[in-house]
Amino acid sequence: MDKSLRTALFSCVLLMISICVPSSFAQTCGSYTFSTNQVFSTCSDLPVLSSFIYWNYHPSNQTADIAFRKSGASSTNWYAWSLNPSGPQMAGSQALLAFHNSSGLPTAYTTPINNLSPSMQQGDLSFQVSNLKAEYSNGEMIIFATLHLTASLISTNQVWQEGTMSGTNFNPHSMGSANRASVGTINFATGTTVAGTARTSSKKNVHGVLNAVSWGVLMPMGIMIARYLKVFKVANPAWFYLHVACQSSAYVIGVAGWGTGLKLGSDSPGVKYSKHRNIGITLFCFATLQVFALLLRPKPDHKYRLYWNIYHHSIGYATIVLSIINIYEGFDILDPEKKWKKIYTGIIIFLGAVAALLEVFTWIIVIRRKKTVSSNKHGNGTNGTNGYAA
Ligand SMILES: *[C@@H]1O[C@H](CO)[C@@H](O)[C@H](O)[C@H]1NC(C)=O
Ligand SMILES: *[C@@H]1O[C@H](CO)[C@@H](O)[C@H](O)[C@H]1NC(C)=O
């Protein structure tokens, strides 16, 4: 390898390491100084909602002095941090709530979250809390408190959340991915926290996976098989059976996924998904048409075969384009962890790149073959055409 190229590669790798390693391991909570100069021995950067938790734990009396800090806070939002011994979830959370009250002052109180539409009015928690106060300055909302823990609360779940306010009313928090990922565990004694993951119902996951795999991956692959394998004489008629196998399994999985979508839609009336549903219904019709088209396929030399081909190809390509659009629509509705959208985008780019390469390759083969055919015709009149170029 050329020396300068090697140097360039090496510095590129070094640069990547120097950017990625500190950003994934460095804690930023520790560099913060509280206005009260209070010092906490332990702190943790919470993974979402730009929040931080600080504490000093006293094993002798099982108390923890804590500070929950939210940066980029607004004076018209509410902020909550809670322990939830009943699970990594909202229901059962023993919450400390901070907001600006009608006097425009930051204030905090305790509120137990007993159901999924809580009143968020002041109430006692399952454990005692003292020294509770809220502080707001420079766009940072901080809740200070002393928690009088019981043995079962020393290592438990923590949940934090935020939402907007309309006057003195607390609006429900959004259901974005960060608001669903704001859970984890905390161990006051060992000083560790572990991030939880965004919870999506398994029904939604099943719907997403079935449809992304069938409409979004198998069907485009089935088209690629038909388009690019056909050109090789040895792959005839194997390409046809492969194409049919790929598309029929995609159809079966796709219809199952489509069914889970109809069920999900009727289970969640408040969710805006009409565009996704309409595209989904169109896709189901297109794919079903393709299955029937196979049964009604005229013989290769039939005079209508050309029209059938045009029809089959245009519905096929339209299905792929609509499928990919609808998968992205689905990502926006279900809002799963970002990595899934990235992974799917990666697969689509990969398939697209392979298709582009094969397209070039196919054209080279077809043009070469035409040349051979025409020179053969000059020589001995053999007809080697196979119709691939058509
Ligand atoms: C708990 O113990 C610590 C030191 O061990 C002490 O500083 C703190 O005031 C005690 N808290 C309560 C509420 O008794
Ligand atoms: C607002 O909160 C502050 C600080 O907690 C408190 O002193 C004040 O009385 C509260 N005002 C109202 C109207 O509740």
Short mmCIF file of N, CA and C in Angstrom, two decimals, residues 215-367:
data_model
loop_
_atom_site.label_atom_id
_atom_site.label_comp_id
_atom_site.label_asym_id
_atom_site.label_seq_id
_atom_site.Cartn_x
_atom_site.Cartn_y
_atom_site.Cartn_z
N TRP A 215 -42.51 -7.54 2.77
CA TRP A 215 -42.68 -6.51 1.76
C TRP A 215 -41.37 -5.78 1.50
N GLY A 216 -40.62 -5.61 2.58
CA GLY A 216 -39.47 -4.73 2.48
C GLY A 216 -38.17 -5.38 2.07
N VAL A 217 -38.04 -6.71 2.23
CA VAL A 217 -36.77 -7.35 1.88
C VAL A 217 -36.98 -8.50 0.88
N LEU A 218 -37.88 -9.45 1.24
CA LEU A 218 -38.07 -10.63 0.37
C LEU A 218 -38.59 -10.25 -1.02
N MET A 219 -39.58 -9.35 -1.07
CA MET A 219 -40.16 -9.00 -2.38
C MET A 219 -39.16 -8.31 -3.29
N PRO A 220 -38.42 -7.30 -2.80
CA PRO A 220 -37.39 -6.72 -3.68
C PRO A 220 -36.37 -7.78 -4.12
N MET A 221 -36.02 -8.72 -3.22
CA MET A 221 -35.06 -9.76 -3.60
C MET A 221 -35.65 -10.65 -4.68
N GLY A 222 -36.96 -10.93 -4.57
CA GLY A 222 -37.64 -11.76 -5.56
C GLY A 222 -37.60 -11.12 -6.94
N ILE A 223 -37.76 -9.81 -6.97
CA ILE A 223 -37.69 -9.10 -8.25
C ILE A 223 -36.27 -9.14 -8.80
N MET A 224 -35.30 -8.97 -7.90
CA MET A 224 -33.91 -9.01 -8.35
C MET A 224 -33.57 -10.38 -8.94
N ILE A 225 -34.09 -11.44 -8.32
CA ILE A 225 -33.85 -12.79 -8.83
C ILE A 225 -34.38 -12.89 -10.26
N ALA A 226 -35.63 -12.41 -10.45
CA ALA A 226 -36.24 -12.52 -11.78
C ALA A 226 -35.45 -11.71 -12.79
N ARG A 227 -35.07 -10.51 -12.40
CA ARG A 227 -34.45 -9.62 -13.38
C ARG A 227 -33.01 -10.01 -13.71
N TYR A 228 -32.27 -10.44 -12.70
CA TYR A 228 -30.84 -10.61 -12.95
C TYR A 228 -30.38 -12.05 -13.16
N LEU A 229 -31.18 -13.02 -12.67
CA LEU A 229 -30.75 -14.41 -12.87
C LEU A 229 -31.12 -14.88 -14.28
N LYS A 230 -32.21 -14.29 -14.80
CA LYS A 230 -32.75 -14.66 -16.09
C LYS A 230 -31.71 -14.61 -17.20
N VAL A 231 -30.74 -13.71 -17.04
CA VAL A 231 -29.78 -13.47 -18.10
C VAL A 231 -28.79 -14.63 -18.26
N PHE A 232 -28.64 -15.43 -17.20
CA PHE A 232 -27.71 -16.56 -17.30
C PHE A 232 -28.45 -17.77 -17.83
N LYS A 233 -27.92 -18.34 -18.91
CA LYS A 233 -28.60 -19.49 -19.52
C LYS A 233 -28.75 -20.64 -18.54
N VAL A 234 -27.68 -20.84 -17.70
CA VAL A 234 -27.72 -21.98 -16.77
C VAL A 234 -28.83 -21.83 -15.72
N ALA A 235 -29.22 -20.56 -15.45
CA ALA A 235 -30.21 -20.32 -14.39
C ALA A 235 -31.63 -20.44 -14.92
N ASN A 236 -31.79 -20.93 -16.13
CA ASN A 236 -33.11 -21.06 -16.72
C ASN A 236 -33.55 -22.52 -16.67
N PRO A 237 -34.68 -22.92 -16.12
CA PRO A 237 -35.73 -22.06 -15.56
C PRO A 237 -35.64 -21.89 -14.05
N ALA A 238 -34.47 -22.16 -13.45
CA ALA A 238 -34.38 -22.09 -11.98
C ALA A 238 -34.81 -20.72 -11.46
N TRP A 239 -34.44 -19.66 -12.19
CA TRP A 239 -34.79 -18.30 -11.72
C TRP A 239 -36.29 -18.16 -11.50
N PHE A 240 -37.05 -18.83 -12.40
CA PHE A 240 -38.49 -18.71 -12.33
C PHE A 240 -39.03 -19.32 -11.04
N TYR A 241 -38.53 -20.54 -10.72
CA TYR A 241 -39.01 -21.20 -9.51
C TYR A 241 -38.55 -20.45 -8.26
N LEU A 242 -37.31 -19.93 -8.31
CA LEU A 242 -36.81 -19.15 -7.19
C LEU A 242 -37.66 -17.90 -6.98
N HIS A 243 -37.97 -17.25 -8.11
CA HIS A 243 -38.79 -16.04 -8.05
C HIS A 243 -40.16 -16.34 -7.45
N VAL A 244 -40.77 -17.42 -7.93
CA VAL A 244 -42.11 -17.78 -7.44
C VAL A 244 -42.03 -18.15 -5.95
N ALA A 245 -40.99 -18.91 -5.58
CA ALA A 245 -40.85 -19.32 -4.17
C ALA A 245 -40.66 -18.10 -3.29
N CYS A 246 -39.80 -17.20 -3.73
CA CYS A 246 -39.50 -16.00 -2.93
C CYS A 246 -40.75 -15.14 -2.77
N GLN A 247 -41.45 -14.91 -3.89
CA GLN A 247 -42.61 -14.03 -3.82
C GLN A 247 -43.78 -14.69 -3.10
N SER A 248 -43.94 -16.03 -3.24
CA SER A 248 -45.09 -16.60 -2.52
C SER A 248 -44.83 -16.65 -1.03
N SER A 249 -43.56 -16.92 -0.60
CA SER A 249 -43.35 -16.88 0.85
C SER A 249 -43.49 -15.45 1.35
N ALA A 250 -43.00 -14.48 0.56
CA ALA A 250 -43.14 -13.08 0.96
C ALA A 250 -44.62 -12.72 1.07
N TYR A 251 -45.43 -13.26 0.14
CA TYR A 251 -46.87 -12.97 0.15
C TYR A 251 -47.52 -13.52 1.41
N VAL A 252 -47.18 -14.77 1.73
CA VAL A 252 -47.79 -15.40 2.91
C VAL A 252 -47.41 -14.63 4.18
N ILE A 253 -46.10 -14.34 4.34
CA ILE A 253 -45.65 -13.60 5.53
C ILE A 253 -46.25 -12.20 5.51
N GLY A 254 -46.27 -11.60 4.31
CA GLY A 254 -46.79 -10.24 4.18
C GLY A 254 -48.26 -10.13 4.55
N VAL A 255 -49.05 -11.13 4.15
CA VAL A 255 -50.48 -11.09 4.47
C VAL A 255 -50.67 -11.28 5.98
N ALA A 256 -49.83 -12.15 6.58
CA ALA A 256 -49.89 -12.31 8.04
C ALA A 256 -49.57 -10.98 8.72
N GLY A 257 -48.53 -10.32 8.24
CA GLY A 257 -48.14 -9.02 8.80
C GLY A 257 -49.23 -7.98 8.61
N TRP A 258 -49.86 -8.04 7.45
CA TRP A 258 -50.95 -7.12 7.11
C TRP A 258 -52.11 -7.33 8.09
N GLY A 259 -52.40 -8.60 8.39
CA GLY A 259 -53.46 -8.93 9.35
C GLY A 259 -53.15 -8.35 10.73
N THR A 260 -51.89 -8.50 11.19
CA THR A 260 -51.54 -7.94 12.51
C THR A 260 -51.73 -6.43 12.49
N GLY A 261 -51.51 -5.80 11.31
CA GLY A 261 -51.69 -4.35 11.18
C GLY A 261 -53.14 -3.95 11.36
N LEU A 262 -54.06 -4.71 10.74
CA LEU A 262 -55.48 -4.41 10.87
C LEU A 262 -55.91 -4.51 12.33
N LYS A 263 -55.37 -5.55 13.01
CA LYS A 263 -55.71 -5.76 14.42
C LYS A 263 -55.17 -4.59 15.26
N LEU A 264 -53.90 -4.23 15.03
CA LEU A 264 -53.28 -3.13 15.77
C LEU A 264 -54.07 -1.85 15.56
N GLY A 265 -54.49 -1.61 14.31
CA GLY A 265 -55.22 -0.40 13.98
C GLY A 265 -56.52 -0.32 14.74
N SER A 266 -57.25 -1.47 14.83
CA SER A 266 -58.54 -1.42 15.53
C SER A 266 -58.32 -1.35 17.04
N ASP A 267 -57.13 -1.78 17.52
CA ASP A 267 -56.84 -1.71 18.96
C ASP A 267 -56.40 -0.32 19.39
N SER A 268 -55.94 0.51 18.45
CA SER A 268 -55.42 1.83 18.86
C SER A 268 -56.12 2.93 18.07
N PRO A 269 -57.36 3.24 18.47
CA PRO A 269 -58.16 4.20 17.72
C PRO A 269 -57.58 5.62 17.69
N GLY A 270 -56.79 5.98 18.71
CA GLY A 270 -56.30 7.36 18.77
C GLY A 270 -55.11 7.63 17.86
N VAL A 271 -54.51 6.55 17.30
CA VAL A 271 -53.27 6.73 16.56
C VAL A 271 -53.56 7.15 15.12
N LYS A 272 -52.83 8.15 14.64
CA LYS A 272 -53.00 8.60 13.26
C LYS A 272 -52.22 7.69 12.33
N TYR A 273 -52.93 6.92 11.54
CA TYR A 273 -52.20 5.99 10.68
C TYR A 273 -52.92 5.78 9.35
N SER A 274 -53.88 6.70 8.99
CA SER A 274 -54.73 6.40 7.83
C SER A 274 -53.91 6.25 6.55
N LYS A 275 -52.84 7.06 6.39
CA LYS A 275 -52.02 6.95 5.19
C LYS A 275 -51.35 5.57 5.14
N HIS A 276 -50.81 5.17 6.29
CA HIS A 276 -50.16 3.87 6.39
C HIS A 276 -51.15 2.75 6.08
N ARG A 277 -52.37 2.89 6.60
CA ARG A 277 -53.38 1.85 6.38
C ARG A 277 -53.79 1.80 4.91
N ASN A 278 -54.00 2.98 4.30
CA ASN A 278 -54.42 2.99 2.90
C ASN A 278 -53.36 2.40 1.98
N ILE A 279 -52.10 2.77 2.24
CA ILE A 279 -51.03 2.18 1.43
C ILE A 279 -51.00 0.67 1.65
N GLY A 280 -51.20 0.26 2.92
CA GLY A 280 -51.20 -1.17 3.25
C GLY A 280 -52.28 -1.93 2.49
N ILE A 281 -53.47 -1.35 2.41
CA ILE A 281 -54.58 -2.02 1.71
C ILE A 281 -54.26 -2.10 0.21
N THR A 282 -53.72 -1.01 -0.36
CA THR A 282 -53.33 -1.01 -1.77
C THR A 282 -52.30 -2.11 -2.03
N LEU A 283 -51.33 -2.21 -1.11
CA LEU A 283 -50.29 -3.22 -1.28
C LEU A 283 -50.87 -4.62 -1.27
N PHE A 284 -51.82 -4.85 -0.36
CA PHE A 284 -52.44 -6.17 -0.28
C PHE A 284 -53.13 -6.48 -1.62
N CYS A 285 -53.83 -5.49 -2.20
CA CYS A 285 -54.52 -5.70 -3.48
C CYS A 285 -53.50 -5.98 -4.60
N PHE A 286 -52.46 -5.17 -4.65
CA PHE A 286 -51.43 -5.37 -5.68
C PHE A 286 -50.83 -6.78 -5.60
N ALA A 287 -50.45 -7.18 -4.38
CA ALA A 287 -49.78 -8.47 -4.23
C ALA A 287 -50.72 -9.60 -4.57
N THR A 288 -52.00 -9.45 -4.20
CA THR A 288 -52.97 -10.49 -4.53
C THR A 288 -53.17 -10.56 -6.04
N LEU A 289 -53.22 -9.41 -6.70
CA LEU A 289 -53.30 -9.37 -8.17
C LEU A 289 -52.14 -10.13 -8.80
N GLN A 290 -50.96 -9.94 -8.23
CA GLN A 290 -49.77 -10.61 -8.78
C GLN A 290 -49.90 -12.13 -8.68
N VAL A 291 -50.48 -12.59 -7.57
CA VAL A 291 -50.65 -14.04 -7.40
C VAL A 291 -51.61 -14.56 -8.47
N PHE A 292 -52.73 -13.83 -8.70
CA PHE A 292 -53.67 -14.26 -9.73
C PHE A 292 -53.06 -14.15 -11.12
N ALA A 293 -52.24 -13.11 -11.31
CA ALA A 293 -51.60 -12.91 -12.61
C ALA A 293 -50.77 -14.12 -12.99
N LEU A 294 -50.14 -14.72 -11.97
CA LEU A 294 -49.32 -15.90 -12.23
C LEU A 294 -50.17 -17.03 -12.81
N LEU A 295 -51.40 -17.18 -12.25
CA LEU A 295 -52.28 -18.26 -12.70
C LEU A 295 -52.80 -17.99 -14.11
N LEU A 296 -52.92 -16.71 -14.48
CA LEU A 296 -53.50 -16.36 -15.78
C LEU A 296 -52.43 -16.06 -16.83
N ARG A 297 -51.17 -16.43 -16.51
CA ARG A 297 -50.06 -16.07 -17.38
C ARG A 297 -50.18 -16.75 -18.76
N PRO A 298 -50.20 -15.96 -19.85
CA PRO A 298 -50.26 -16.57 -21.18
C PRO A 298 -48.93 -17.27 -21.51
N LYS A 299 -48.94 -18.22 -22.42
CA LYS A 299 -47.71 -18.91 -22.86
C LYS A 299 -46.74 -17.88 -23.44
N PRO A 300 -45.41 -18.16 -23.37
CA PRO A 300 -44.42 -17.17 -23.81
C PRO A 300 -44.65 -16.64 -25.22
N ASP A 301 -45.17 -17.49 -26.15
CA ASP A 301 -45.32 -17.00 -27.52
C ASP A 301 -46.73 -16.47 -27.81
N HIS A 302 -47.55 -16.41 -26.76
CA HIS A 302 -48.92 -15.91 -26.95
C HIS A 302 -48.90 -14.42 -27.29
N LYS A 303 -49.87 -13.97 -28.10
CA LYS A 303 -49.82 -12.57 -28.53
C LYS A 303 -50.07 -11.59 -27.38
N TYR A 304 -50.74 -12.05 -26.32
CA TYR A 304 -50.99 -11.15 -25.18
C TYR A 304 -49.86 -11.16 -24.16
N ARG A 305 -48.84 -12.02 -24.35
CA ARG A 305 -47.81 -12.15 -23.33
C ARG A 305 -47.08 -10.83 -23.07
N LEU A 306 -46.87 -10.05 -24.12
CA LEU A 306 -46.18 -8.78 -23.96
C LEU A 306 -46.95 -7.86 -22.99
N TYR A 307 -48.30 -7.83 -23.18
CA TYR A 307 -49.12 -6.97 -22.32
C TYR A 307 -49.10 -7.49 -20.89
N TRP A 308 -49.12 -8.81 -20.78
CA TRP A 308 -49.07 -9.41 -19.44
C TRP A 308 -47.76 -9.01 -18.76
N ASN A 309 -46.66 -9.08 -19.52
CA ASN A 309 -45.35 -8.71 -18.96
C ASN A 309 -45.35 -7.28 -18.46
N ILE A 310 -45.87 -6.38 -19.29
CA ILE A 310 -45.88 -4.97 -18.89
C ILE A 310 -46.69 -4.79 -17.61
N TYR A 311 -47.85 -5.44 -17.58
CA TYR A 311 -48.72 -5.37 -16.40
C TYR A 311 -48.01 -5.94 -15.16
N HIS A 312 -47.45 -7.14 -15.32
CA HIS A 312 -46.81 -7.82 -14.18
C HIS A 312 -45.64 -7.00 -13.64
N HIS A 313 -44.84 -6.45 -14.55
CA HIS A 313 -43.68 -5.66 -14.13
C HIS A 313 -44.09 -4.36 -13.47
N SER A 314 -45.09 -3.66 -14.04
CA SER A 314 -45.42 -2.35 -13.45
C SER A 314 -46.06 -2.51 -12.08
N ILE A 315 -46.95 -3.52 -11.93
CA ILE A 315 -47.53 -3.74 -10.59
C ILE A 315 -46.42 -4.16 -9.62
N GLY A 316 -45.50 -4.97 -10.10
CA GLY A 316 -44.40 -5.45 -9.25
C GLY A 316 -43.54 -4.30 -8.74
N TYR A 317 -43.11 -3.44 -9.66
CA TYR A 317 -42.26 -2.32 -9.23
C TYR A 317 -43.02 -1.35 -8.34
N ALA A 318 -44.30 -1.10 -8.69
CA ALA A 318 -45.11 -0.20 -7.86
C ALA A 318 -45.23 -0.76 -6.43
N THR A 319 -45.38 -2.09 -6.34
CA THR A 319 -45.51 -2.72 -5.02
C THR A 319 -44.25 -2.47 -4.19
N ILE A 320 -43.08 -2.62 -4.82
CA ILE A 320 -41.82 -2.43 -4.08
C ILE A 320 -41.69 -0.99 -3.60
N VAL A 321 -41.98 -0.03 -4.49
CA VAL A 321 -41.83 1.38 -4.12
C VAL A 321 -42.79 1.71 -2.96
N LEU A 322 -44.06 1.28 -3.11
CA LEU A 322 -45.04 1.55 -2.06
C LEU A 322 -44.67 0.85 -0.75
N SER A 323 -44.13 -0.38 -0.86
CA SER A 323 -43.76 -1.13 0.35
C SER A 323 -42.71 -0.37 1.13
N ILE A 324 -41.70 0.11 0.42
CA ILE A 324 -40.60 0.80 1.12
C ILE A 324 -41.13 2.09 1.75
N ILE A 325 -41.97 2.82 1.01
CA ILE A 325 -42.56 4.04 1.58
C ILE A 325 -43.34 3.68 2.84
N ASN A 326 -44.13 2.60 2.76
CA ASN A 326 -44.98 2.26 3.90
C ASN A 326 -44.21 1.76 5.10
N ILE A 327 -43.06 1.15 4.86
CA ILE A 327 -42.23 0.70 5.99
C ILE A 327 -41.71 1.93 6.74
N TYR A 328 -41.31 2.97 6.00
CA TYR A 328 -40.87 4.19 6.68
C TYR A 328 -42.03 4.88 7.40
N GLU A 329 -43.23 4.84 6.80
CA GLU A 329 -44.41 5.36 7.49
C GLU A 329 -44.60 4.62 8.81
N GLY A 330 -44.44 3.30 8.73
CA GLY A 330 -44.60 2.46 9.92
C GLY A 330 -43.58 2.79 10.99
N PHE A 331 -42.33 3.06 10.57
CA PHE A 331 -41.30 3.44 11.53
C PHE A 331 -41.73 4.69 12.29
N ASP A 332 -42.34 5.65 11.55
CA ASP A 332 -42.75 6.89 12.20
C ASP A 332 -43.90 6.67 13.17
N ILE A 333 -44.77 5.69 12.88
CA ILE A 333 -45.92 5.46 13.76
C ILE A 333 -45.49 4.67 15.00
N LEU A 334 -44.78 3.56 14.78
CA LEU A 334 -44.39 2.73 15.92
C LEU A 334 -43.24 3.35 16.69
N ASP A 335 -42.43 4.16 16.00
CA ASP A 335 -41.30 4.83 16.61
C ASP A 335 -40.44 3.89 17.45
N PRO A 336 -39.90 2.85 16.82
CA PRO A 336 -39.06 1.92 17.59
C PRO A 336 -37.68 2.56 17.81
N GLU A 337 -36.80 1.83 18.46
CA GLU A 337 -35.45 2.35 18.65
C GLU A 337 -34.86 2.72 17.30
N LYS A 338 -34.09 3.81 17.29
CA LYS A 338 -33.55 4.34 16.03
C LYS A 338 -32.77 3.31 15.22
N LYS A 339 -32.13 2.37 15.94
CA LYS A 339 -31.26 1.43 15.23
C LYS A 339 -32.03 0.60 14.19
N TRP A 340 -33.31 0.32 14.44
CA TRP A 340 -34.06 -0.53 13.51
C TRP A 340 -34.25 0.17 12.18
N LYS A 341 -34.54 1.48 12.25
CA LYS A 341 -34.70 2.25 11.02
C LYS A 341 -33.36 2.28 10.27
N LYS A 342 -32.29 2.44 11.04
CA LYS A 342 -30.96 2.48 10.42
C LYS A 342 -30.63 1.13 9.77
N ILE A 343 -30.93 0.05 10.48
CA ILE A 343 -30.64 -1.28 9.95
C ILE A 343 -31.42 -1.48 8.65
N TYR A 344 -32.71 -1.11 8.66
CA TYR A 344 -33.51 -1.30 7.46
C TYR A 344 -32.97 -0.44 6.31
N THR A 345 -32.63 0.81 6.62
CA THR A 345 -32.06 1.68 5.58
C THR A 345 -30.79 1.05 5.02
N GLY A 346 -29.97 0.48 5.89
CA GLY A 346 -28.74 -0.19 5.45
C GLY A 346 -29.05 -1.32 4.48
N ILE A 347 -30.06 -2.14 4.81
CA ILE A 347 -30.43 -3.27 3.94
C ILE A 347 -30.89 -2.75 2.58
N ILE A 348 -31.70 -1.69 2.58
CA ILE A 348 -32.23 -1.14 1.32
C ILE A 348 -31.09 -0.58 0.47
N ILE A 349 -30.16 0.13 1.12
CA ILE A 349 -29.02 0.67 0.36
C ILE A 349 -28.20 -0.48 -0.22
N PHE A 350 -28.00 -1.53 0.59
CA PHE A 350 -27.24 -2.68 0.12
C PHE A 350 -27.92 -3.33 -1.09
N LEU A 351 -29.24 -3.59 -0.97
CA LEU A 351 -29.97 -4.20 -2.10
C LEU A 351 -29.92 -3.30 -3.33
N GLY A 352 -30.05 -1.99 -3.09
CA GLY A 352 -30.00 -1.03 -4.20
C GLY A 352 -28.65 -1.07 -4.89
N ALA A 353 -27.58 -1.14 -4.10
CA ALA A 353 -26.24 -1.16 -4.67
C ALA A 353 -26.00 -2.45 -5.46
N VAL A 354 -26.45 -3.57 -4.90
CA VAL A 354 -26.30 -4.85 -5.60
C VAL A 354 -27.09 -4.80 -6.91
N ALA A 355 -28.31 -4.26 -6.86
CA ALA A 355 -29.13 -4.17 -8.06
C ALA A 355 -28.45 -3.30 -9.11
N ALA A 356 -27.85 -2.18 -8.69
CA ALA A 356 -27.19 -1.29 -9.64
C ALA A 356 -26.02 -2.00 -10.32
N LEU A 357 -25.23 -2.73 -9.52
CA LEU A 357 -24.10 -3.48 -10.08
C LEU A 357 -24.58 -4.53 -11.07
N LEU A 358 -25.60 -5.29 -10.66
CA LEU A 358 -26.12 -6.36 -11.51
C LEU A 358 -26.73 -5.78 -12.79
N GLU A 359 -27.31 -4.58 -12.69
CA GLU A 359 -27.91 -3.93 -13.85
C GLU A 359 -26.82 -3.68 -14.91
N VAL A 360 -25.71 -3.11 -14.44
CA VAL A 360 -24.59 -2.83 -15.34
C VAL A 360 -24.08 -4.13 -15.96
N PHE A 361 -23.89 -5.12 -15.10
CA PHE A 361 -23.38 -6.41 -15.51
C PHE A 361 -24.30 -7.05 -16.56
N THR A 362 -25.63 -6.96 -16.30
CA THR A 362 -26.61 -7.54 -17.22
C THR A 362 -26.53 -6.88 -18.60
N TRP A 363 -26.42 -5.56 -18.58
CA TRP A 363 -26.36 -4.85 -19.86
C TRP A 363 -25.11 -5.26 -20.64
N ILE A 364 -23.99 -5.40 -19.92
CA ILE A 364 -22.75 -5.81 -20.60
C ILE A 364 -22.97 -7.16 -21.27
N ILE A 365 -23.54 -8.10 -20.50
CA ILE A 365 -23.76 -9.45 -21.04
C ILE A 365 -24.70 -9.41 -22.25
N VAL A 366 -25.79 -8.66 -22.10
CA VAL A 366 -26.80 -8.62 -23.17
C VAL A 366 -26.21 -8.02 -24.44
N ILE A 367 -25.44 -6.92 -24.29
CA ILE A 367 -24.86 -6.28 -25.47
C ILE A 367 -23.85 -7.19 -26.15
#
